[in-house]
Coordinates of C-alpha atoms in Angstrom, one line a residue:
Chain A
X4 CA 80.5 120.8 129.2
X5 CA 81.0 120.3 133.0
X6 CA 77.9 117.2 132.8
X7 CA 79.4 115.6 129.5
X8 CA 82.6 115.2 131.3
X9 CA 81.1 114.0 134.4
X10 CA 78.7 111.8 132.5
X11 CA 82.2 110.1 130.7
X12 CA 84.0 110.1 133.4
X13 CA 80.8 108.4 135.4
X14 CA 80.9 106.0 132.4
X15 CA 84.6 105.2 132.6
X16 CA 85.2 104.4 136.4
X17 CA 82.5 101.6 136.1
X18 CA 84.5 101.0 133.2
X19 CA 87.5 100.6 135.3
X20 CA 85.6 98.8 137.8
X21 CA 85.5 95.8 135.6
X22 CA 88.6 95.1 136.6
X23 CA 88.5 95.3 140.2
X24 CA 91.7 93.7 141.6
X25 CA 93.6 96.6 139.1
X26 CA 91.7 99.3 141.0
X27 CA 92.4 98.6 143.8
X28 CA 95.9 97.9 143.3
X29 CA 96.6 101.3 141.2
X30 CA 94.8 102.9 144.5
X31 CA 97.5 101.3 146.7
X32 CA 99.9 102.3 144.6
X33 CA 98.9 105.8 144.2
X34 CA 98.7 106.8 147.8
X35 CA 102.5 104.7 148.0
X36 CA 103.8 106.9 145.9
X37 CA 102.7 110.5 147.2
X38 CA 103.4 109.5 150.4
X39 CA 107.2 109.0 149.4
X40 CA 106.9 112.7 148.0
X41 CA 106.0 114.1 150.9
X42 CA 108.6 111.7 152.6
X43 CA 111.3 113.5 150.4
X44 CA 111.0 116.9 151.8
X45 CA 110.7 115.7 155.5
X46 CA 114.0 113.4 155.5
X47 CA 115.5 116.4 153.7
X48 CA 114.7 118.8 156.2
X49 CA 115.5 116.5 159.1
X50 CA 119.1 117.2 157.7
X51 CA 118.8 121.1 157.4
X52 CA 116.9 124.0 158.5
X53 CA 116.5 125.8 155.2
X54 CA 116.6 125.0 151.5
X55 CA 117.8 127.9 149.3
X56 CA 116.6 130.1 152.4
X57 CA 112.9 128.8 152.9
X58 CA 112.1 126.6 156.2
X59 CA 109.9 123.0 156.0
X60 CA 107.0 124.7 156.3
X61 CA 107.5 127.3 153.7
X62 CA 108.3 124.6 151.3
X63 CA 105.5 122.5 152.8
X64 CA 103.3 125.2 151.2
X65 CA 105.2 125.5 148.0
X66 CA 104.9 122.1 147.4
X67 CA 101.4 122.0 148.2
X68 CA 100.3 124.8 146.2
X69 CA 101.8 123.7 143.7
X70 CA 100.8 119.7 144.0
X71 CA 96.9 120.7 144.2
X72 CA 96.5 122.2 140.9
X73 CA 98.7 119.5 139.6
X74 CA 96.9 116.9 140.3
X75 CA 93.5 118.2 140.0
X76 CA 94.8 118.7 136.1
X77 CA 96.5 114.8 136.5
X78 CA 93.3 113.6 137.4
X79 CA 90.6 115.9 135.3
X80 CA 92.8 116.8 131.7
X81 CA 96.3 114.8 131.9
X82 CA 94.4 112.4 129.3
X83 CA 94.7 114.9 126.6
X84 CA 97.9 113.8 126.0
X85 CA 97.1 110.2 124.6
X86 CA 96.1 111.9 121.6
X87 CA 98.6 110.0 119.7
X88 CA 97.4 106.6 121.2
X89 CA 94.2 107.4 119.9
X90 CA 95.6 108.2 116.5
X91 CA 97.4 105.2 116.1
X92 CA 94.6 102.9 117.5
X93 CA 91.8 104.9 115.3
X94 CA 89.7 105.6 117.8
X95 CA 90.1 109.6 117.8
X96 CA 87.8 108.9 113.9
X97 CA 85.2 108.3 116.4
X98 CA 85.2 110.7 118.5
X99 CA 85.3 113.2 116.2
X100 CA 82.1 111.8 114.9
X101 CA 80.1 112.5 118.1
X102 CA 78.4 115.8 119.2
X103 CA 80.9 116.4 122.0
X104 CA 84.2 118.4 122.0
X105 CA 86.8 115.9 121.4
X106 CA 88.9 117.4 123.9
X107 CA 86.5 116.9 126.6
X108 CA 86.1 113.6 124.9
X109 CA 89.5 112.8 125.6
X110 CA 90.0 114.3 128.8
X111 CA 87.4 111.8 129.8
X112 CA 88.9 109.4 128.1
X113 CA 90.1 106.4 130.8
X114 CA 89.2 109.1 134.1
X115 CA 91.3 107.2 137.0
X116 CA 89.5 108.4 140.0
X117 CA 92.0 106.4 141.6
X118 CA 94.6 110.1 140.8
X119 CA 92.0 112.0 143.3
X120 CA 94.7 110.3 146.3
X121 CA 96.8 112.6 144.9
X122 CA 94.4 115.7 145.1
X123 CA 93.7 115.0 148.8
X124 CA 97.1 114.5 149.7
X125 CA 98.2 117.9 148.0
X126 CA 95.6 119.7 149.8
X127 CA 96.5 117.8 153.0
X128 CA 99.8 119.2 152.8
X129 CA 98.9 122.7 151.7
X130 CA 96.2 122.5 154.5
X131 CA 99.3 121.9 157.2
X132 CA 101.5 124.3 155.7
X133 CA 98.6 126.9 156.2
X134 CA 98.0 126.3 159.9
X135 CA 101.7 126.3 160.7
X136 CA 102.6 129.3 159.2
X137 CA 102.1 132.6 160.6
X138 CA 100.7 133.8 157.4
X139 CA 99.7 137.7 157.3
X140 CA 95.8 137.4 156.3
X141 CA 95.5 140.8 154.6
X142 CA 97.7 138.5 151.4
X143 CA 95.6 135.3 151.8
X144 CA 93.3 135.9 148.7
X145 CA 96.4 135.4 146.6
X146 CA 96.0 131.5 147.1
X147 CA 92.9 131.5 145.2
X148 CA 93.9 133.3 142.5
X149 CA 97.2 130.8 142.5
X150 CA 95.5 128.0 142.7
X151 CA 93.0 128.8 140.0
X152 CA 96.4 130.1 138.0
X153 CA 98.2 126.9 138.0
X154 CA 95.0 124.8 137.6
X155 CA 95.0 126.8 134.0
X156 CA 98.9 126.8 132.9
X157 CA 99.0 122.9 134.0
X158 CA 95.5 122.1 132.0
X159 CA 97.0 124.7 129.1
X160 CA 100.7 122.9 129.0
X161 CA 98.8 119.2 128.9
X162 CA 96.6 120.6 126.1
X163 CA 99.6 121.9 124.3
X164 CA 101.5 118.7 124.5
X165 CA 98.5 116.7 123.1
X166 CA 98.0 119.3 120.3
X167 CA 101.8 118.9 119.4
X168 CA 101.1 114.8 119.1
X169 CA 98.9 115.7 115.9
X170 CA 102.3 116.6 114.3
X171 CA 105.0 114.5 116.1
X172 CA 103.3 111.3 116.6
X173 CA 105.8 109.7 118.7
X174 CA 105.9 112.8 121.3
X175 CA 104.3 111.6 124.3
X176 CA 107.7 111.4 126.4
X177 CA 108.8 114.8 125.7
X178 CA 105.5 115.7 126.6
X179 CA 105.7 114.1 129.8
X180 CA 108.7 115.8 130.6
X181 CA 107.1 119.7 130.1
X182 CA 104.2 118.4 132.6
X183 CA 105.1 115.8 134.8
X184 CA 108.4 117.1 134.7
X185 CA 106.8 121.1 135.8
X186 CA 105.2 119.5 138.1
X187 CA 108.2 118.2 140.2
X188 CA 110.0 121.4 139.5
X189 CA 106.9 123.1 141.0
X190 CA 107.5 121.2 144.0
X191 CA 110.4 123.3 145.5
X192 CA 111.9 126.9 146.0
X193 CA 112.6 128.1 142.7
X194 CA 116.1 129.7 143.8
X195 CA 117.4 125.6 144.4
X196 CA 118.0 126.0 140.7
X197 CA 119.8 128.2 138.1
X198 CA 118.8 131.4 136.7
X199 CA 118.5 130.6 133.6
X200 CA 116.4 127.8 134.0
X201 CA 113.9 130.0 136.1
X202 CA 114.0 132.4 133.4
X203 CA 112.9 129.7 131.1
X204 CA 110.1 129.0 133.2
X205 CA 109.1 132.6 134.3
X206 CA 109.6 134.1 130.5
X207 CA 109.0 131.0 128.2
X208 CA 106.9 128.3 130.0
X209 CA 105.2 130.2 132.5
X210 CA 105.6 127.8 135.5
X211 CA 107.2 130.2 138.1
X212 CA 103.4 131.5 138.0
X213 CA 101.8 128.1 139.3
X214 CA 103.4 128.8 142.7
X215 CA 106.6 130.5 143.1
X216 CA 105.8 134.0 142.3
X217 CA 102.6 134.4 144.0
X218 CA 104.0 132.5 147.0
X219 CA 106.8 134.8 147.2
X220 CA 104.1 137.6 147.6
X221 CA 101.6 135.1 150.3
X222 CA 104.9 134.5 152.4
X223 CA 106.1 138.0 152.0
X224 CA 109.8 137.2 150.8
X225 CA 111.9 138.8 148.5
X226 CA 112.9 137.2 145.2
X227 CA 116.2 135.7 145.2
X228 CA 116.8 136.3 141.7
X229 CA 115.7 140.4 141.7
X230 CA 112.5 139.8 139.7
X231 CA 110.8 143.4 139.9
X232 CA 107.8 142.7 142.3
X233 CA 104.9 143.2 140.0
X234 CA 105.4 140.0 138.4
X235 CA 104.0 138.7 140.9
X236 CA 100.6 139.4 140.2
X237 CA 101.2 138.5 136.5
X238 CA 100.0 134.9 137.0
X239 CA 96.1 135.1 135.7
X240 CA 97.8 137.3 132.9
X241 CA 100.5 134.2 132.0
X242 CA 97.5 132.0 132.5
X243 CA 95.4 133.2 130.1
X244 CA 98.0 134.0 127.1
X245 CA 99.2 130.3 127.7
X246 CA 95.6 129.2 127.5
X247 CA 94.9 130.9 124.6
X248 CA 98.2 130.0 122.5
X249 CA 96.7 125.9 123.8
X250 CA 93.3 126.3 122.2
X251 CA 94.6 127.9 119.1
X252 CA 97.0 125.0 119.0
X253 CA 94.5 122.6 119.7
X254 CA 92.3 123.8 117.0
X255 CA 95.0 123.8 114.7
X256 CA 95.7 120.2 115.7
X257 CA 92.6 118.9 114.8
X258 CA 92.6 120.5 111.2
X259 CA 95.3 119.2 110.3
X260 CA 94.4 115.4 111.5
X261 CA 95.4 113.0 109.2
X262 CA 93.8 110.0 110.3
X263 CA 94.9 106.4 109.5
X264 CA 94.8 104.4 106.2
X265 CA 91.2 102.5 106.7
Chain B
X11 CA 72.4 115.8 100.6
X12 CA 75.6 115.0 100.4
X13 CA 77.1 117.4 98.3
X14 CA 81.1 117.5 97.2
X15 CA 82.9 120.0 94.6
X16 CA 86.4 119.1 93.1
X17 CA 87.4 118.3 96.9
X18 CA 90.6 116.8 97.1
X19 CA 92.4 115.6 100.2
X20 CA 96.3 115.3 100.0
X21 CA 98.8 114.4 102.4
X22 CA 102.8 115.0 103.2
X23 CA 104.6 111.8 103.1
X24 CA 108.0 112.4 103.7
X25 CA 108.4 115.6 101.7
X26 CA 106.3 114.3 98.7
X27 CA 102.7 115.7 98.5
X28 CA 100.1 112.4 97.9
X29 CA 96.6 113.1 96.6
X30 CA 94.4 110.5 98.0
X31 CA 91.6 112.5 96.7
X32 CA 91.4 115.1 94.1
X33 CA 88.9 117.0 91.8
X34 CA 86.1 114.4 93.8
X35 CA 82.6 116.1 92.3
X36 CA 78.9 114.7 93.1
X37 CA 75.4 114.8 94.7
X38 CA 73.7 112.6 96.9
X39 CA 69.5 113.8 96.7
X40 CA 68.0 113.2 100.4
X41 CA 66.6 109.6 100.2
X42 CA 68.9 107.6 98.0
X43 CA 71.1 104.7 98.9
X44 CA 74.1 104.8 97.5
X45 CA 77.4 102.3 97.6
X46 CA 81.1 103.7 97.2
X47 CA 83.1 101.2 95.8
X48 CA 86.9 101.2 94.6
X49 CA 90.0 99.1 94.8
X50 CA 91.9 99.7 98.4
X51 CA 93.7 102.7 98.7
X52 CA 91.8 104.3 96.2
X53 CA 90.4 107.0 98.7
X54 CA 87.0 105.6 99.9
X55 CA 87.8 106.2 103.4
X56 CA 89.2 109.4 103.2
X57 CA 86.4 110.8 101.0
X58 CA 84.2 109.3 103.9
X59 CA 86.0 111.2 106.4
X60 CA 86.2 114.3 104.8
X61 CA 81.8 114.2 104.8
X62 CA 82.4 113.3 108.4
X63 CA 84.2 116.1 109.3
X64 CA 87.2 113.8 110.5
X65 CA 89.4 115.3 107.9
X66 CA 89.2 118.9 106.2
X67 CA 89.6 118.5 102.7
X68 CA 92.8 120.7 101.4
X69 CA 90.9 121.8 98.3
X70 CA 87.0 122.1 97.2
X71 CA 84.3 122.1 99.4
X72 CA 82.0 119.6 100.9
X73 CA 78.5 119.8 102.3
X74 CA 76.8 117.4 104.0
X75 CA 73.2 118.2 105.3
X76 CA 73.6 121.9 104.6
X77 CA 76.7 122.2 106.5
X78 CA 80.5 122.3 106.3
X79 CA 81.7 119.3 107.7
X80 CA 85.5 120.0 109.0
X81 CA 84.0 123.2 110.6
X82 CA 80.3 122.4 111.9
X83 CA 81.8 118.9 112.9
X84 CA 79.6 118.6 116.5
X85 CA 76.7 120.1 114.9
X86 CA 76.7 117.5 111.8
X87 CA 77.3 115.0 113.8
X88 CA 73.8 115.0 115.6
X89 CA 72.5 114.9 111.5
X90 CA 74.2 112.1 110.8
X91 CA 75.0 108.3 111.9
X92 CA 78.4 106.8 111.4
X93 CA 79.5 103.1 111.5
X94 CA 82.6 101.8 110.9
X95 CA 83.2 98.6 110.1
X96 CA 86.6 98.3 111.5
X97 CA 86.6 99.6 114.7
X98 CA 83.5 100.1 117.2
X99 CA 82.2 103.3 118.7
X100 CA 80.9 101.3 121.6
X101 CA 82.2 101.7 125.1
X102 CA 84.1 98.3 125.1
X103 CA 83.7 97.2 128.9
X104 CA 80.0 98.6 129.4
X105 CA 76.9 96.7 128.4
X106 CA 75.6 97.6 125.1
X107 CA 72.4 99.0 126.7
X108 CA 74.5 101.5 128.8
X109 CA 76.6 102.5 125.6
X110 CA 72.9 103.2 124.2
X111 CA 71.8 105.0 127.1
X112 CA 75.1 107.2 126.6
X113 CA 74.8 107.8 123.0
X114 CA 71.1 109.6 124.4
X115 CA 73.1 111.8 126.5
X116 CA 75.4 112.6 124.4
X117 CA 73.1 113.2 121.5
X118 CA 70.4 115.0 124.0
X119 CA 67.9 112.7 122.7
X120 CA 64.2 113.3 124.5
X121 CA 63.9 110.2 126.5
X122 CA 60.5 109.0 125.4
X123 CA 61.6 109.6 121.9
X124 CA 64.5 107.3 122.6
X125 CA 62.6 104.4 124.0
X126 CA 60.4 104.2 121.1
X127 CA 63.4 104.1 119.1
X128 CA 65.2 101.7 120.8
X129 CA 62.7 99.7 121.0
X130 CA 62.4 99.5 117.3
X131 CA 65.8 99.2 117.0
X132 CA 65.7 96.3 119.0
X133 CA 63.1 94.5 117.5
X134 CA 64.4 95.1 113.9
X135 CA 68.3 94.3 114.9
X136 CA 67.0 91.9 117.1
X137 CA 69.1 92.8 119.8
X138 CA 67.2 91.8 122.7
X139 CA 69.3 88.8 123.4
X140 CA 72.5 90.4 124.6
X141 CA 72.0 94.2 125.6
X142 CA 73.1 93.3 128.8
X143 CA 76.8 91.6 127.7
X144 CA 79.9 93.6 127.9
X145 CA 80.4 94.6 124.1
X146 CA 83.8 93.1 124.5
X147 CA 81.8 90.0 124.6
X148 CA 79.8 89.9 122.0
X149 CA 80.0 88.4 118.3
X150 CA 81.1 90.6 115.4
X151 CA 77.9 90.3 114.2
X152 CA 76.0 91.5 117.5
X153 CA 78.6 94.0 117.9
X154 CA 78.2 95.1 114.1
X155 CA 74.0 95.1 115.2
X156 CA 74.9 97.6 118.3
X157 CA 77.0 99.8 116.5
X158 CA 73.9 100.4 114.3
X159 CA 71.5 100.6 116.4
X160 CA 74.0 103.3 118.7
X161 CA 74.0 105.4 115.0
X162 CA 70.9 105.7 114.4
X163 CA 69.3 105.9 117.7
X164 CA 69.4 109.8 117.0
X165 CA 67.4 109.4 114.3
X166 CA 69.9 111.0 112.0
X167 CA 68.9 111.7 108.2
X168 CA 72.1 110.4 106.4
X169 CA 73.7 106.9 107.7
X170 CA 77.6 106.5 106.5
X171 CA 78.8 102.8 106.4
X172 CA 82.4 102.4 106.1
X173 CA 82.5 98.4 105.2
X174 CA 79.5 97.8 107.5
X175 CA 79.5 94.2 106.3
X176 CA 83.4 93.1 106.3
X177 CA 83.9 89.8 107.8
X178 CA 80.4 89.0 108.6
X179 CA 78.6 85.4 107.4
X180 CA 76.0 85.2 105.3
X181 CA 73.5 85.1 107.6
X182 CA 74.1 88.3 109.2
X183 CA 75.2 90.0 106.3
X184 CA 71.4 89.5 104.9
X185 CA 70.1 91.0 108.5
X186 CA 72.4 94.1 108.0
X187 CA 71.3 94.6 104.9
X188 CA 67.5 93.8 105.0
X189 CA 68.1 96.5 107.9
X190 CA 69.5 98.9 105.8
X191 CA 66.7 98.6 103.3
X192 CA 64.4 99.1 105.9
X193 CA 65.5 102.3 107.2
X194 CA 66.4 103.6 103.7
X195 CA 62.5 102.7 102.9
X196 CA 61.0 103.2 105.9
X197 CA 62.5 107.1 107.4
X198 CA 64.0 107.9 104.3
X199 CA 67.2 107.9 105.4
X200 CA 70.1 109.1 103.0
X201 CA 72.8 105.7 103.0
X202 CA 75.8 106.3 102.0
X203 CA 78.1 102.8 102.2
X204 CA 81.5 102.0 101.4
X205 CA 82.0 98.0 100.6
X206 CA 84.3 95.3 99.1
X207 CA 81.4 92.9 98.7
X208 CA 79.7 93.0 95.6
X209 CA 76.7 91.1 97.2
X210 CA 76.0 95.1 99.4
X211 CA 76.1 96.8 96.0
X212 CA 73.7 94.3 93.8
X213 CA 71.2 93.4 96.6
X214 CA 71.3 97.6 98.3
X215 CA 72.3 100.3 95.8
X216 CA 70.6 101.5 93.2
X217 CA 73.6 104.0 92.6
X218 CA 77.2 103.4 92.7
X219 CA 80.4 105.6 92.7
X220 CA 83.3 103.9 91.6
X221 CA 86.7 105.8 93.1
X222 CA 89.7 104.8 91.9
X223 CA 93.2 106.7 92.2
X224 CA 91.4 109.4 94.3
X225 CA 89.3 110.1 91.5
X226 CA 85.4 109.4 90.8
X227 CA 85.5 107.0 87.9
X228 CA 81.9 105.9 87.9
X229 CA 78.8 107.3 88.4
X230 CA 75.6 105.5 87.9
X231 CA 73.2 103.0 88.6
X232 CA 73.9 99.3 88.6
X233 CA 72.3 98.9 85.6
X234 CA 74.7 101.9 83.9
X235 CA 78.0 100.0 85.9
X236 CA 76.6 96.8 84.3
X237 CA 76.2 97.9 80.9
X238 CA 80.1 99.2 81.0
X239 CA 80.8 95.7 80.2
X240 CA 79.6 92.7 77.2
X241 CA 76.2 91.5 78.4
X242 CA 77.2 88.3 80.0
X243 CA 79.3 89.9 82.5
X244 CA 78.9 89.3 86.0
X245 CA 79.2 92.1 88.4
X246 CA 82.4 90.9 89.9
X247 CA 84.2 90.7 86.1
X248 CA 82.9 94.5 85.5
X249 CA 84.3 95.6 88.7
X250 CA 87.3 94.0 88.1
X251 CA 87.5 95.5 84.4
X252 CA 86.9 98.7 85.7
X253 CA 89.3 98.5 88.7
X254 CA 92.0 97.1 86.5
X255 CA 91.6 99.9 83.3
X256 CA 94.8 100.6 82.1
X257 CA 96.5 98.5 84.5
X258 CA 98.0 95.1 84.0
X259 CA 95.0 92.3 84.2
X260 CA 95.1 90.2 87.4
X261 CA 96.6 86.8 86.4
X262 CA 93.1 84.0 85.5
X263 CA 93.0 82.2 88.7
X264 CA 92.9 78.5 87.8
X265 CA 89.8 76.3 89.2
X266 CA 90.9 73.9 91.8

């Protein structure tokens, strides 16, 4: 699985290559545009001390933790969700006719290694964030596990939103907003927003798993909103029931593929 | 073969249930070459797709080389060869030869295996003038010539043409098919096409299946389809008679 995807994804940079002056511009562009996240928090904080009760550096490492698995699912699986390109174009007829999962197919499908700016600059900042924090090591092998954690509920939520395009054709936007859209939210304290939406996203969607909870538990704080403290280790447990509920949807996707008239 | 029983394929179009197949019923034996041929919209494509394992068929069963398609999709798929005539499974911005070179990976073809073969492939497609183009550059007939070659490069023992000819000229249409004659002869390969052009049918199948309305309305040889009609008939007026069987006749087009 892991060399089919590298062999497409081989296959589609020299693709991309073909057009070298739109490389090189969407690299520009890509590093231009992290940087002005980063930007964000740093003009923001040159204005306060504390956001919802966490310093720069804390949410420094929220935001990296949660920007790493982000966009290592951006750049490896965020393709997923042009499912409904393909349908409409009638090229998903031929990938189903090859000997290759047509999710890794389409995962491949266009790989931008151009997106990897965004995987250094995530791990730049979580790197900083680490080694200006005076973190207590004895909770350092959560970030692992978190990492690994969000890396699944991002690749499960992309996978979910290209499994609903076999039904709803025309969903791509509202899937954008459950992953791009989770990934922003990701990006700082939880507690800056209302209860009810980080109910939604503890409870429903399981997003307060990709960083938030575990973090609380790395950084040693309490939660703002009273959730009991074992819920913090729930993340591989969220992962994995989201994961599963994505493949089942996936699967159920492809059944019931309709195909286009020729 | 190719094997279907009273599979049917029907759809949800806003609220209304459409059968674009239904009760569909026959055998292909291992060897044959057979042409599918029907008015459009009859359910040519979808019947192709359900033995491809694009679609699952909402009623009967299909089996193509011993399997299920809809459920042993990657595994069929290394059985069997696919073209479609409409849209290419070639990597568009890649030479041809490196859209070969990943169908061998895909396919886990043995390498030596797959230089003999392509070098066949080559000689008999004649595709040794352009394997180094971009596919986005080449002719519809060289591209037409890749896409083959890329499906059978696996060696596969049934080849599925959906309209492998449509808007080719004469002259490549009689390489496609002297090609497809060839490997039918030749490795026994099971051919299963789907055409509008008469010409496939009298100069490539000795069976046909005539669909029309989702439903298998022929089934014979072209001497049987022929014999539907008065003896004079040419193929195109007993194709037309059957297409237009309780229908209204096409207006007689007047001669220029």
């Amino acid at each position: 699985m892991v060399r089919t995807y590298a062999l497409l994804a081989w296959t589609w940079t020299r693709a991309a290559m073909a057009y070298r002056a739109s490389f090189a511009l969407m690299v520009v562009l890509g590093v231009f545009v992290t940087a002005t996240d980063v930007a964000v928090i740093l003009v923001l904080f040159s204005h306060t001390t504390a956001l919802a009760g966490f310093t720069r550096d804390e949410v420094l490492f929220l935001y990296g933790s949660a920007g790493l698995p982000f966009a290592l699912c951006d750049l490896l699986v965020s393709n997923v969700d042009r499912v409904s390109q393909h349908i409409r174009a009638g090229t998903l007829d031929t990938m189903l006719v090859r000997p290759v999962s047509t999710w890794i197919q389409l995962a491949a499908d266009r790989f931008a290694p151009t997106r990897a700016g965004r995987v250094l600059q995530a791990a730049a900042v979580l790197g900083y964030a680490l080694a200006v924090l005076d973190l207590d090591a004895r909770r350092l092998w959560m970030l692992p596990v978190m990492l690994a954690t969000g890396t699944v509920i991002f690749a499960a939520i992309w996978t979910l939103g290209g499994a609903a395009q076999f039904l709803l054709t025309d969903a791509p936007e509202v899937v954008n907003s459950f992953t791009y859209g989770g990934g922003q939210l990701t990006q700082y304290p939880l507690s800056v927003y209302g209860r009810d939406l980080v109910r939604g996203v503890t409870y429903v969607l399981p997003l307060a798993f990709v960083n938030w909870q575990p973090a609380l538990y790395v950084l040693d704080r309490d939660d703002p909103f009273g959730t009991p403290g074992f819920v913090r280790f729930l993340g591989p447990v969220a992962a994995g029931v989201l994961a599963l509920l994505a493949g089942l949807a996936w699967r159920q996707g492809i059944r019931h593929y309709r195909s286009t008239g020729s | 073969m190719i094997e279907t029983e009273r599979a049917g394929r029907s759809f949800k179009v806003r609220g209304a249930v459409v059968h674009a197949v239904r009760d569909l019923s026959f055998r292909i034996e291992p060897g044959e070459f057979v042409g599918c041929l029907g008015p459009n919209g009859a359910g040519k494509s979808t019947t192709i797709k359900m033995l491809c394992g694009i679609l699952t068929p909402t009623s009967g069963r299909v089996r193509v080389a011993g399997l299920d398609p809809s459920r042993a999709r990657t595994a069929l798929a290394r059985r069997i060869g696919v073209v479609f005539g409409q849209r290419t499974t070639l990597w568009w911005d890649l030479p041809l030869r490196d859209s070969f070179e990943l169908v061998r990976l895909l396919y886990k073809v043995d390498r030596k295996l797959f230089a003999a073969r392509l070098d066949e492939l080559t000689e008999a497609l004649d595709l040794g003038g352009f394997t180094r183009t971009p596919v986005r550059q080449l002719s519809l007939g060289q591209r037409m010539r890749g896409d083959l070659a890329a499906a059978l490069l696996h060696d596969p023992e049934v080849l599925v043409l959906d309209e492998p000819t449509i808007g080719l000229d004469v002259v490549s249409k009689a390489g496609i098919r002297s090609f497809l004659l060839r490997v039918n002869a030749e490795r026994g390969t099971t051919v299963l096409l789907t055409t509008h052009d008469l010409g496939d049918v009298e100069r490539l199948c000795r069976r046909v299946l005539l669909i029309d309305h989702g439903r298998l309305a022929f089934d014979g040889s072209v001497g049987d389809l022929m014999a539907t009609a008065p003896g004079t008939a040419t193929i195109e007026e007993v194709v037309t008679r059957l297409y237009t069987r309780g229908r209204a006749a096409p207006p007689p087009v007047e001669p220029v």
